[in-house]
Amino acid sequence: MRIFRRILIAVVALAILAAVAGVGAGGWYLSDVLKRDALTPDHKPSAMDMQVLAASDGQITLSVTPATSKTGPWKYDGMWGVRWEGGYGQVGAISQLTEQQVVRSFTPVTGKAQAGSMAQLDSFAFEGDAETALGIPFQDVRYTSPLGEFNAWYVEGKAKTWVIFVHGRNSTPREGLRILPTIVKLGYPVLLINYRNDEGLPPNPDGLLRYGQTEYQDLEGAVSYALQHGAQDLVLVGYSMGGAIVTNFLYQSALADKIRGVILDAPMINFNKTIDLGVQQRGYPTLVAGLAKGFSQLRFGVQWRKLDYLRDAQRLKSPILLFHGDADPTVPVETSDALAKARPDIVRYVRVPGALHVGSWNRDPAAYESAVRDFLAGLGTN
């Protein structure tokens, strides 16, 4: 009996050790996934994930493929770009929708969409730079930060308030083209900036994305450039991770008092909650996810507490126009809900039903642009 009991205790102990080791190994593996998918810059073009079945000047039919996300933009009304090999266009309202294909209004911009071509919907909606896409002349200018020299697109304007656009993770200044005409028509000078880890530009010293912790210094360099070239104050526009960069700039920079207003679109203002959403979507156990975060802090220096920009929301001073879609699969809309609740005195919140990540403009361009115009008018910047 004693031998049996000892054997049982040994088996249970080994099982516990194996379970602990398994959970630990799972956490270690997931921390590698987090580094690969969230911390490492990736400038590879997205895969073409749909197929053109038919196209004319007014209509396009797109079919799903095994690579198509079942909750992707093809199922959502609104305005999107569509890219195929050798061409680009824009799609609008949905006229027919099944689980296998969608028929939408279509305007070709360059090239001709051929049946059988692979295609991809593009939330930025415009291809190229400000001049090729919109006919808006710009200059490529240079500004400096502690890491060195960076470039930005500069559009002239008569106002003394400048507008600076800060794009999201692994993106480009093209992200700001959607509302650039609205800003330019109001007379604002504009900078659409690049920053560290962007393709072909200086990397962060550790080569990793830091979600505003270090990147805010590059934004500070762009703000300094604007002030040195005639700006009296500024409006900052931040998309996704760009929203994190803008928010930490407001906390950290001595130039924060020069900011007249802020526009945030699906801002990643709590990295911890963003990772939680991704972990939940992938079906990882909560315990394993917690260990992965701990390993990520030890291995890669992720400062989870500092990346929660919501905790210092009472320090924010500038008026904020905040957009977020309630169908966002990347950054939880609840983080913007929390910011709006914490600072109703300065935040004007536009929570957009059915909008995907940074897709509020795409869902209803006219309403988005109207909100931007009203917000800027309220700042008294012109």
Short mmCIF file of C-alpha atoms in Angstrom, two decimals, residues 13 46 54 69 91 116 151 156 167 178 206 245 248 269 320 323 346 348:
data_model
loop_
_atom_site.label_atom_id
_atom_site.label_comp_id
_atom_site.label_asym_id
_atom_site.label_seq_id
_atom_site.Cartn_x
_atom_site.Cartn_y
_atom_site.Cartn_z
CA ALA A 13 4.11 15.24 -9.06
CA SER A 46 -0.02 42.17 -48.07
CA ALA A 54 -15.84 40.37 -63.63
CA SER A 69 -10.83 36.87 -44.11
CA VAL A 91 -15.03 50.27 -54.74
CA GLY A 116 -9.14 35.93 -63.05
CA ASN A 151 11.61 62.56 -44.45
CA GLU A 156 1.92 74.30 -48.32
CA HIS A 167 0.70 56.79 -39.67
CA ARG A 178 -8.09 60.06 -47.16
CA ASP A 206 16.91 47.42 -30.66
CA ILE A 245 2.94 57.96 -30.63
CA ASN A 248 2.96 59.69 -25.55
CA ILE A 269 -3.58 53.60 -26.37
CA ILE A 320 -9.38 65.49 -29.04
CA PHE A 323 -12.84 58.00 -34.11
CA ILE A 346 -11.94 67.41 -24.03
CA ARG A 348 -15.46 64.46 -28.94
#
